[in-house]
CSV table of C-alpha atoms and ligand atoms in Angstrom, one decimal:
chain,number,residue,atom,x,y,z
A,1,UNK,CA,61.0,132.6,154.4
A,2,UNK,CA,57.5,131.8,154.2
A,3,UNK,CA,57.0,129.5,151.8
A,4,UNK,CA,53.0,129.3,148.8
A,5,UNK,CA,53.9,125.7,147.4
A,6,UNK,CA,56.4,123.4,147.1
A,7,UNK,CA,56.5,120.8,143.7
A,8,UNK,CA,57.5,117.9,142.7
A,9,UNK,CA,58.4,117.4,139.2
A,10,UNK,CA,60.4,113.6,138.1
A,11,UNK,CA,61.9,113.5,134.4
A,12,UNK,CA,63.5,110.7,132.7
A,13,UNK,CA,66.3,112.3,131.6
A,14,UNK,CA,68.4,109.6,128.3
A,15,UNK,CA,72.2,109.6,128.1
A,16,UNK,CA,74.2,110.3,125.0
A,17,UNK,CA,75.7,106.6,126.1
A,18,UNK,CA,75.7,103.9,129.1
A,19,UNK,CA,76.8,104.9,132.2
A,20,UNK,CA,78.7,101.4,133.3
A,21,UNK,CA,80.4,101.1,136.5
A,22,UNK,CA,80.7,98.7,138.6
A,23,UNK,CA,77.3,98.5,140.2
A,24,UNK,CA,75.9,98.7,136.8
A,25,UNK,CA,74.6,100.0,133.9
A,26,UNK,CA,72.3,103.2,133.6
A,27,UNK,CA,70.9,104.6,129.8
A,28,UNK,CA,68.2,106.5,131.7
A,29,UNK,CA,67.8,107.8,135.1
A,30,UNK,CA,65.1,109.3,136.8
A,31,UNK,CA,65.2,113.0,138.6
A,32,UNK,CA,63.0,114.7,140.5
A,33,UNK,CA,62.6,118.1,140.2
A,34,UNK,CA,61.8,119.6,143.2
A,35,UNK,CA,60.1,123.5,142.2
A,36,UNK,CA,59.2,126.1,145.8
A,37,UNK,CA,57.8,129.1,145.3
A,38,UNK,CA,58.0,132.1,148.4
A,39,UNK,CA,54.8,134.0,149.2
A,40,UNK,CA,56.7,136.6,146.4
A,41,UNK,CA,56.8,134.9,143.9
A,42,UNK,CA,60.7,133.3,143.6
A,43,UNK,CA,61.3,130.4,142.6
A,44,UNK,CA,63.8,128.1,143.9
A,45,UNK,CA,65.1,124.4,142.1
A,46,UNK,CA,66.6,121.4,143.5
A,47,UNK,CA,67.2,117.9,142.1
A,48,UNK,CA,66.9,114.6,143.5
A,49,UNK,CA,69.6,112.2,142.5
A,50,UNK,CA,68.5,108.5,143.4
A,51,UNK,CA,68.0,106.2,140.5
A,52,UNK,CA,65.3,103.8,140.2
A,53,UNK,CA,67.5,101.1,141.8
A,54,UNK,CA,69.1,101.2,145.3
A,55,UNK,CA,72.2,100.3,143.4
A,56,UNK,CA,74.6,103.1,144.6
A,57,UNK,CA,72.7,103.6,147.2
A,58,UNK,CA,69.6,102.1,149.0
A,59,UNK,CA,67.7,105.6,147.6
A,60,UNK,CA,65.9,105.1,144.5
A,61,UNK,CA,63.0,107.9,143.0
A,62,UNK,CA,59.7,106.1,144.3
A,63,UNK,CA,61.5,106.1,148.1
A,64,UNK,CA,62.6,110.1,147.6
A,65,UNK,CA,59.3,110.5,146.3
A,66,UNK,CA,57.5,108.9,149.0
A,67,UNK,CA,59.4,110.7,151.9
A,68,UNK,CA,59.3,113.8,150.4
A,69,UNK,CA,55.7,113.5,150.4
A,70,UNK,CA,55.6,112.1,153.4
A,71,UNK,CA,57.6,113.1,155.1
A,72,UNK,CA,59.5,116.1,155.0
A,73,UNK,CA,57.4,118.1,153.0
A,74,UNK,CA,54.4,117.8,156.0
A,75,UNK,CA,57.4,120.0,158.4
A,76,UNK,CA,57.6,122.4,155.9
A,77,UNK,CA,55.1,125.8,157.6
A,78,UNK,CA,56.3,128.8,158.8
A,79,UNK,CA,58.8,130.2,158.4
A,80,UNK,CA,61.6,128.4,156.5
A,81,UNK,CA,64.9,128.7,155.7
A,82,UNK,CA,67.8,126.6,153.8
A,83,UNK,CA,69.8,126.5,157.6
A,84,UNK,CA,66.8,125.9,159.9
A,85,UNK,CA,66.1,122.6,157.4
A,86,UNK,CA,68.6,119.7,158.8
A,87,UNK,CA,66.6,120.5,161.5
A,88,UNK,CA,63.1,120.3,160.6
A,89,UNK,CA,64.0,116.6,159.2
A,90,UNK,CA,66.1,115.3,161.8
A,91,UNK,CA,63.5,112.8,162.8
A,92,UNK,CA,63.9,111.3,159.4
A,93,UNK,CA,66.1,108.8,159.4
A,94,UNK,CA,68.8,108.8,156.2
A,95,UNK,CA,67.4,109.2,153.1
A,96,UNK,CA,70.0,112.2,152.2
A,97,UNK,CA,69.1,112.2,148.1
A,98,UNK,CA,65.6,113.0,149.2
A,99,UNK,CA,66.2,115.7,151.4
A,100,UNK,CA,68.6,117.1,149.6
A,101,UNK,CA,66.2,118.1,146.6
A,102,UNK,CA,64.5,120.0,149.0
A,103,UNK,CA,67.1,121.8,150.9
A,104,UNK,CA,68.4,122.7,148.0
A,105,UNK,CA,65.7,124.4,146.3
A,106,UNK,CA,65.5,126.6,150.0
A,107,UNK,CA,69.6,127.5,149.3
A,108,UNK,CA,68.4,128.6,145.3
A,109,UNK,CA,65.7,130.9,145.8
A,110,UNK,CA,67.0,132.2,149.8
A,111,UNK,CA,69.9,133.1,147.9
A,112,UNK,CA,67.8,134.8,144.2
A,113,UNK,CA,65.8,136.8,146.7
A,114,UNK,CA,69.3,138.3,148.4
A,115,UNK,CA,69.8,138.9,144.6
A,116,UNK,CA,73.4,136.9,144.4
A,117,UNK,CA,75.0,133.9,143.4
A,118,UNK,CA,74.5,131.1,145.4
A,119,UNK,CA,78.5,130.3,145.4
A,120,UNK,CA,78.4,133.2,146.5
A,121,UNK,CA,76.2,133.1,149.3
A,122,UNK,CA,77.4,129.8,150.9
A,123,UNK,CA,80.8,131.9,151.3
A,124,UNK,CA,82.1,130.4,147.8
A,125,UNK,CA,86.0,132.1,146.8
A,126,UNK,CA,86.5,131.0,143.3
A,127,UNK,CA,84.5,132.2,140.3
A,128,UNK,CA,85.8,129.6,138.0
A,129,UNK,CA,85.7,125.7,138.8
A,130,UNK,CA,88.2,122.7,137.9
A,131,UNK,CA,86.4,120.0,135.6
A,132,UNK,CA,86.8,117.3,135.3
A,133,UNK,CA,85.7,113.8,134.0
A,134,UNK,CA,83.8,110.4,135.1
A,135,UNK,CA,84.3,107.5,132.5
A,136,UNK,CA,81.9,104.6,132.4
A,137,UNK,CA,83.2,101.4,131.9
A,138,UNK,CA,83.9,100.6,128.4
A,139,UNK,CA,82.9,97.3,125.9
A,140,UNK,CA,87.1,97.8,125.8
A,141,UNK,CA,90.6,99.0,125.9
A,142,UNK,CA,90.4,100.3,122.4
A,143,UNK,CA,87.0,102.4,123.8
A,144,UNK,CA,88.5,103.5,126.4
A,145,UNK,CA,91.6,105.1,124.8
A,146,UNK,CA,89.0,107.0,122.2
A,147,UNK,CA,86.5,107.9,125.1
A,148,UNK,CA,89.2,109.2,127.6
A,149,UNK,CA,91.7,110.6,124.6
A,150,UNK,CA,88.6,112.5,123.1
A,151,UNK,CA,87.6,113.8,126.3
A,152,UNK,CA,91.5,115.0,126.8
A,153,UNK,CA,91.3,117.2,123.9
A,154,UNK,CA,87.7,118.7,125.4
A,155,UNK,CA,90.3,120.3,127.7
A,156,UNK,CA,89.0,118.5,130.9
A,157,UNK,CA,91.6,118.3,134.0
A,158,UNK,CA,91.5,114.8,134.6
A,159,UNK,CA,89.8,111.9,133.9
A,160,UNK,CA,89.0,109.5,136.3
A,161,UNK,CA,88.0,105.7,135.5
A,162,UNK,CA,85.2,103.5,137.0
A,163,UNK,CA,87.2,99.9,137.6
A,164,UNK,CA,85.7,96.6,139.0
A,165,UNK,CA,87.4,93.2,139.3
A,166,UNK,CA,88.9,92.0,136.3
A,167,UNK,CA,89.0,95.4,134.8
A,168,UNK,CA,91.7,97.4,136.8
A,169,UNK,CA,95.4,97.0,136.1
A,170,UNK,CA,94.9,96.6,132.4
A,171,UNK,CA,92.9,99.8,131.2
A,172,UNK,CA,94.9,102.1,134.0
A,173,UNK,CA,98.3,100.5,132.4
A,174,UNK,CA,97.1,101.4,128.6
A,175,UNK,CA,95.8,104.5,129.5
A,176,UNK,CA,99.4,105.4,130.5
A,177,UNK,CA,100.5,103.8,127.6
A,178,UNK,CA,99.0,106.0,125.4
A,179,UNK,CA,98.5,109.3,126.6
A,180,UNK,CA,101.4,109.4,129.1
A,181,UNK,CA,102.3,109.7,132.6
A,182,UNK,CA,101.2,113.5,132.6
A,183,UNK,CA,98.0,112.5,132.8
A,184,UNK,CA,95.3,113.8,135.4
A,185,UNK,CA,94.2,109.8,136.3
A,186,UNK,CA,92.2,108.4,139.0
A,187,UNK,CA,90.3,105.1,140.1
A,188,UNK,CA,86.1,104.7,141.3
A,189,UNK,CA,85.4,101.3,142.1
A,190,UNK,CA,82.5,101.8,143.8
A,191,UNK,CA,82.8,99.5,146.9
A,192,UNK,CA,83.7,96.4,144.0
A,193,UNK,CA,86.6,94.7,146.3
A,194,UNK,CA,87.5,93.9,150.0
A,195,UNK,CA,90.3,93.3,152.1
A,196,UNK,CA,90.9,90.1,149.7
A,197,UNK,CA,92.7,92.0,146.8
A,198,UNK,CA,94.9,94.3,148.6
A,199,UNK,CA,97.3,93.3,145.7
A,200,UNK,CA,95.3,95.1,142.8
A,201,UNK,CA,96.0,98.6,144.5
A,202,UNK,CA,99.6,97.3,145.3
A,203,UNK,CA,100.3,96.5,141.4
A,204,UNK,CA,97.7,100.0,140.7
A,205,UNK,CA,100.5,101.4,142.8
A,206,UNK,CA,102.5,101.1,140.1
A,207,UNK,CA,101.1,104.4,137.8
A,208,UNK,CA,100.9,107.7,139.5
A,209,UNK,CA,97.3,107.8,139.5
A,210,UNK,CA,95.8,110.8,142.0
A,211,UNK,CA,93.7,109.0,143.9
A,212,UNK,CA,91.3,105.9,144.8
A,213,UNK,CA,88.2,106.2,145.4
A,214,UNK,CA,86.0,103.8,147.4
A,215,UNK,CA,88.0,100.5,147.3
A,216,UNK,CA,85.9,99.0,150.0
A,217,UNK,CA,82.7,98.4,151.2
A,218,UNK,CA,79.8,101.0,151.0
A,219,UNK,CA,79.2,101.7,154.7
A,220,UNK,CA,83.2,100.6,155.2
A,221,UNK,CA,85.4,102.3,157.2
A,222,UNK,CA,87.4,100.2,159.1
A,223,UNK,CA,89.1,98.2,156.5
A,224,UNK,CA,89.8,101.5,154.4
A,225,UNK,CA,92.5,102.3,156.8
A,226,UNK,CA,93.7,98.5,156.9
A,227,UNK,CA,94.1,98.6,153.4
A,228,UNK,CA,95.8,102.7,153.3
A,229,UNK,CA,98.8,100.6,155.9
A,230,UNK,CA,98.8,98.4,152.5
A,231,UNK,CA,99.1,101.1,149.5
A,232,UNK,CA,100.7,104.5,148.6
A,233,UNK,CA,98.1,105.7,146.4
A,234,UNK,CA,95.7,107.6,148.5
A,235,UNK,CA,92.7,106.8,149.4
A,236,UNK,CA,89.4,108.8,148.8
A,237,UNK,CA,86.3,107.7,150.3
A,238,UNK,CA,82.5,108.1,148.8
A,239,UNK,CA,79.8,105.9,149.4
A,240,UNK,CA,81.2,106.0,153.1
A,241,UNK,CA,80.6,109.2,154.3
A,242,UNK,CA,77.3,110.0,154.9
A,243,UNK,CA,78.0,113.2,157.0
A,244,UNK,CA,80.5,115.3,159.2
A,245,UNK,CA,80.4,112.7,161.5
A,246,UNK,CA,81.5,110.1,158.9
A,247,UNK,CA,84.3,112.2,158.1
A,248,UNK,CA,85.2,113.4,161.7
A,249,UNK,CA,85.7,109.3,161.9
A,250,UNK,CA,87.8,108.1,158.5
A,251,UNK,CA,89.9,111.4,160.2
A,252,UNK,CA,90.3,109.3,163.2
A,253,UNK,CA,91.1,105.6,161.5
A,254,UNK,CA,92.5,106.8,158.6
A,255,UNK,CA,90.5,105.8,156.1
A,256,UNK,CA,90.8,108.4,154.2
A,257,UNK,CA,93.3,111.7,153.3
A,258,UNK,CA,90.3,112.5,150.6
A,259,UNK,CA,86.6,112.3,150.6
A,260,UNK,CA,84.2,113.5,146.8
A,261,UNK,CA,81.8,114.7,148.2
A,262,UNK,CA,78.5,115.1,147.0
A,263,UNK,CA,75.8,117.2,148.3
A,264,UNK,CA,73.1,115.2,147.1
A,265,UNK,CA,74.7,111.6,149.4
A,266,UNK,CA,75.6,114.0,152.4
A,267,UNK,CA,71.6,115.7,152.4
A,268,UNK,CA,72.6,119.0,150.7
A,269,UNK,CA,74.5,121.7,150.8
A,270,UNK,CA,74.3,122.5,154.7
A,271,UNK,CA,76.4,119.1,155.7
A,272,UNK,CA,79.0,120.0,152.6
A,273,UNK,CA,79.7,122.7,154.6
A,274,UNK,CA,80.0,121.0,157.6
A,275,UNK,CA,81.9,118.7,156.5
A,276,UNK,CA,83.9,120.6,154.4
A,277,UNK,CA,84.9,123.5,157.7
A,278,UNK,CA,86.0,120.3,159.6
A,279,UNK,CA,87.9,118.1,157.1
A,280,UNK,CA,89.6,120.8,155.0
A,281,UNK,CA,89.8,123.8,158.2
A,282,UNK,CA,90.2,122.2,161.3
A,283,UNK,CA,91.8,119.1,159.7
A,284,UNK,CA,94.3,120.5,156.7
A,285,UNK,CA,92.6,117.6,154.6
A,286,UNK,CA,91.7,118.0,150.4
A,287,UNK,CA,87.8,117.8,149.3
A,288,UNK,CA,86.0,117.8,146.0
A,289,UNK,CA,82.3,117.9,144.6
A,290,UNK,CA,81.2,114.8,142.5
A,291,UNK,CA,78.9,114.4,140.8
A,292,UNK,CA,75.3,111.8,140.4
A,293,UNK,CA,74.9,112.7,135.8
A,294,UNK,CA,72.9,116.2,137.5
A,295,UNK,CA,70.8,117.5,135.0
A,296,UNK,CA,71.4,121.1,134.7
A,297,UNK,CA,69.8,122.4,138.2
A,298,UNK,CA,71.5,119.7,140.9
A,299,UNK,CA,75.1,120.8,138.5
A,300,UNK,CA,74.3,124.3,139.4
A,301,UNK,CA,74.6,122.8,142.8
A,302,UNK,CA,77.5,121.5,142.4
A,303,UNK,CA,79.1,124.2,141.1
A,304,UNK,CA,78.6,126.7,144.2
A,305,UNK,CA,80.2,123.7,146.4
A,306,UNK,CA,82.4,123.6,144.2
A,307,UNK,CA,84.0,126.9,145.1
A,308,UNK,CA,84.3,126.4,148.0
A,309,UNK,CA,88.0,126.9,149.7
A,310,UNK,CA,88.8,124.1,150.7
A,311,UNK,CA,88.1,122.0,147.2
A,312,UNK,CA,91.3,121.2,146.0
A,313,UNK,CA,91.4,118.3,143.3
A,314,UNK,CA,89.5,119.0,140.1
A,315,UNK,CA,85.9,118.3,140.4
A,316,UNK,CA,83.3,115.3,138.8
A,317,UNK,CA,81.1,118.7,137.4
A,318,UNK,CA,81.5,118.2,133.2
A,319,UNK,CA,79.7,119.9,131.1
A,320,UNK,CA,76.1,119.5,130.6
A,321,UNK,CA,77.2,118.3,127.1
A,322,UNK,CA,79.3,115.3,128.7
A,323,UNK,CA,75.5,113.7,129.2
A,324,UNK,CA,73.1,115.2,127.1
A,325,UNK,CA,72.1,116.5,124.1
A,326,UNK,CA,69.8,118.9,125.8
A,327,UNK,CA,69.7,120.1,129.4
A,328,UNK,CA,66.9,121.0,131.4
A,329,UNK,CA,68.3,124.7,131.4
A,330,UNK,CA,69.3,127.5,129.7
A,331,UNK,CA,72.3,128.6,129.0
A,332,UNK,CA,73.8,124.7,129.7
A,333,UNK,CA,76.9,124.6,131.9
A,334,UNK,CA,79.8,124.5,129.0
A,335,UNK,CA,83.4,123.7,129.9
A,336,UNK,CA,85.7,126.8,129.1
A,337,UNK,CA,89.0,126.6,127.0
A,338,UNK,CA,91.5,125.6,129.7
A,339,UNK,CA,88.8,123.2,131.5
A,340,UNK,CA,87.3,124.6,134.1
A,341,UNK,CA,83.1,125.4,134.2
A,342,UNK,CA,82.8,129.8,135.0
A,343,UNK,CA,81.1,129.8,138.1
A,344,UNK,CA,77.4,132.3,137.3
A,345,UNK,CA,77.1,135.8,137.9
A,346,UNK,CA,73.3,135.5,137.3
A,347,UNK,CA,71.6,135.1,141.3
A,348,UNK,CA,70.7,131.9,142.9
A,349,UNK,CA,71.9,129.0,140.9
A,350,UNK,CA,72.9,131.0,137.9
A,351,UNK,CA,70.6,129.0,135.2
A,352,UNK,CA,67.0,129.3,134.2
A,353,UNK,CA,65.5,126.4,134.3
A,354,UNK,CA,63.5,125.4,131.1
A,355,UNK,CA,59.8,124.4,132.8
A,356,UNK,CA,57.5,124.5,129.4
A,357,UNK,CA,59.2,121.8,128.6
A,358,UNK,CA,60.0,120.4,132.2
A,359,UNK,CA,56.6,120.6,132.8
A,360,UNK,CA,55.3,119.1,129.6
A,361,UNK,CA,57.9,116.1,130.0
A,362,UNK,CA,56.9,115.1,133.7
A,363,UNK,CA,56.0,111.6,134.2
A,364,UNK,CA,54.0,112.6,137.7
A,365,UNK,CA,54.0,116.1,139.9
A,366,UNK,CA,52.9,116.7,143.4
A,367,UNK,CA,51.9,120.0,145.1
A,368,UNK,CA,52.4,121.3,148.4
A,369,UNK,CA,51.1,124.0,150.4
A,370,UNK,CA,52.4,124.8,153.5
B,1,OSB,O1,81.1,106.9,141.9
B,1,OSB,O2,81.9,109.2,141.5
B,1,OSB,C1,80.2,107.9,141.9
B,1,OSB,C2,77.8,108.0,139.0
B,1,OSB,C3,76.9,107.5,139.9
B,1,OSB,C4,76.5,107.1,140.3
B,1,OSB,C5,77.5,107.3,140.8
B,1,OSB,C6,78.9,107.4,140.6
B,1,OSB,C7,79.6,108.5,139.4
B,1,OSB,C8,80.1,109.2,138.7
B,1,OSB,C9,79.9,110.2,137.8
B,1,OSB,O3,81.1,109.0,138.7
B,1,OSB,C10,79.7,111.6,138.2
B,1,OSB,C11,79.2,112.8,137.1
B,1,OSB,O4,80.1,112.5,136.4
B,1,OSB,O5,78.7,113.2,137.4
B,2,MG,MG1,82.6,108.1,142.9
């Protein structure tokens, strides 16, 4: 398709309550929205999820703005589509969140031009996705129980809690005591431990967790493979898998049974499909779709990804209301009573961006004309 212009609009969104992980606390986050318009006037949207500091990954909203403006957008000349996009930016090393934000706008646009929902356009197989919730580190175990219980009452199908050294076995023990053994529960360490902590993970083995997410270093595959030999609970990788090649190496080494695929972390939906084809189709192992506190724009792309066949666990894709008083899309993403989110019938991501609101709230904007 022939692009007329691509715009960047940076908005800051405030969370309902602080989200704390082993790497820090977030109350407000930047979201760079990418608006891609083609010659006929159709528009697609993507979102860059990079945070204001290099904590989850080395990318920030500033590095993403710089890399998109100065290196990605200048590549978008002539006929461009989402499938050809990765080749255009392959010379740029890393910066996957920056790439993903632009790539996803092209996917939304391409699906809209065909008049199809994005999830069908990428080959999704289900019209509702299983919704889980990721719960940040809480000030006390009483708070944790209260917060988790309220999400369970809302219908979320599984709970993931963040852990860090000193806040790991006891929170899990308390949740099991109060909420029982049938709660689908897992933990996410965001790379806060080392192999010397193997005893912590041995103790966690007693609680029937679905998985342990990214216990060790953010780029590590080797130590995870060693840890896997000492515990029964399956290891799920997040930070350490940046592309399908990392997934292959994780398989060869035995670093993980499961991958949390975040389209933003791996450079977009194209690489998400490649990881899915390798990890699920070829190797027979499950994936699920993780989130980065996305607004309704990024959330739409996550919902589409979660309709893929190999998604076999509930996802970190909750309703807009879990994080935000008001979303920037209409309708907002809502939780069905059975703890699912419906894949939309409308074309593209299936939600309208509230463009006036976004433009008037934007802290900065940039326009590129190919
Ligand atoms: O590790 O999965 C993570 C949020 C920000 C950064 C990293 C992570 C998370 C989450 C929340 O766990 C997922 C979500 O609900 O969007
Ligand atoms: Mg994680």
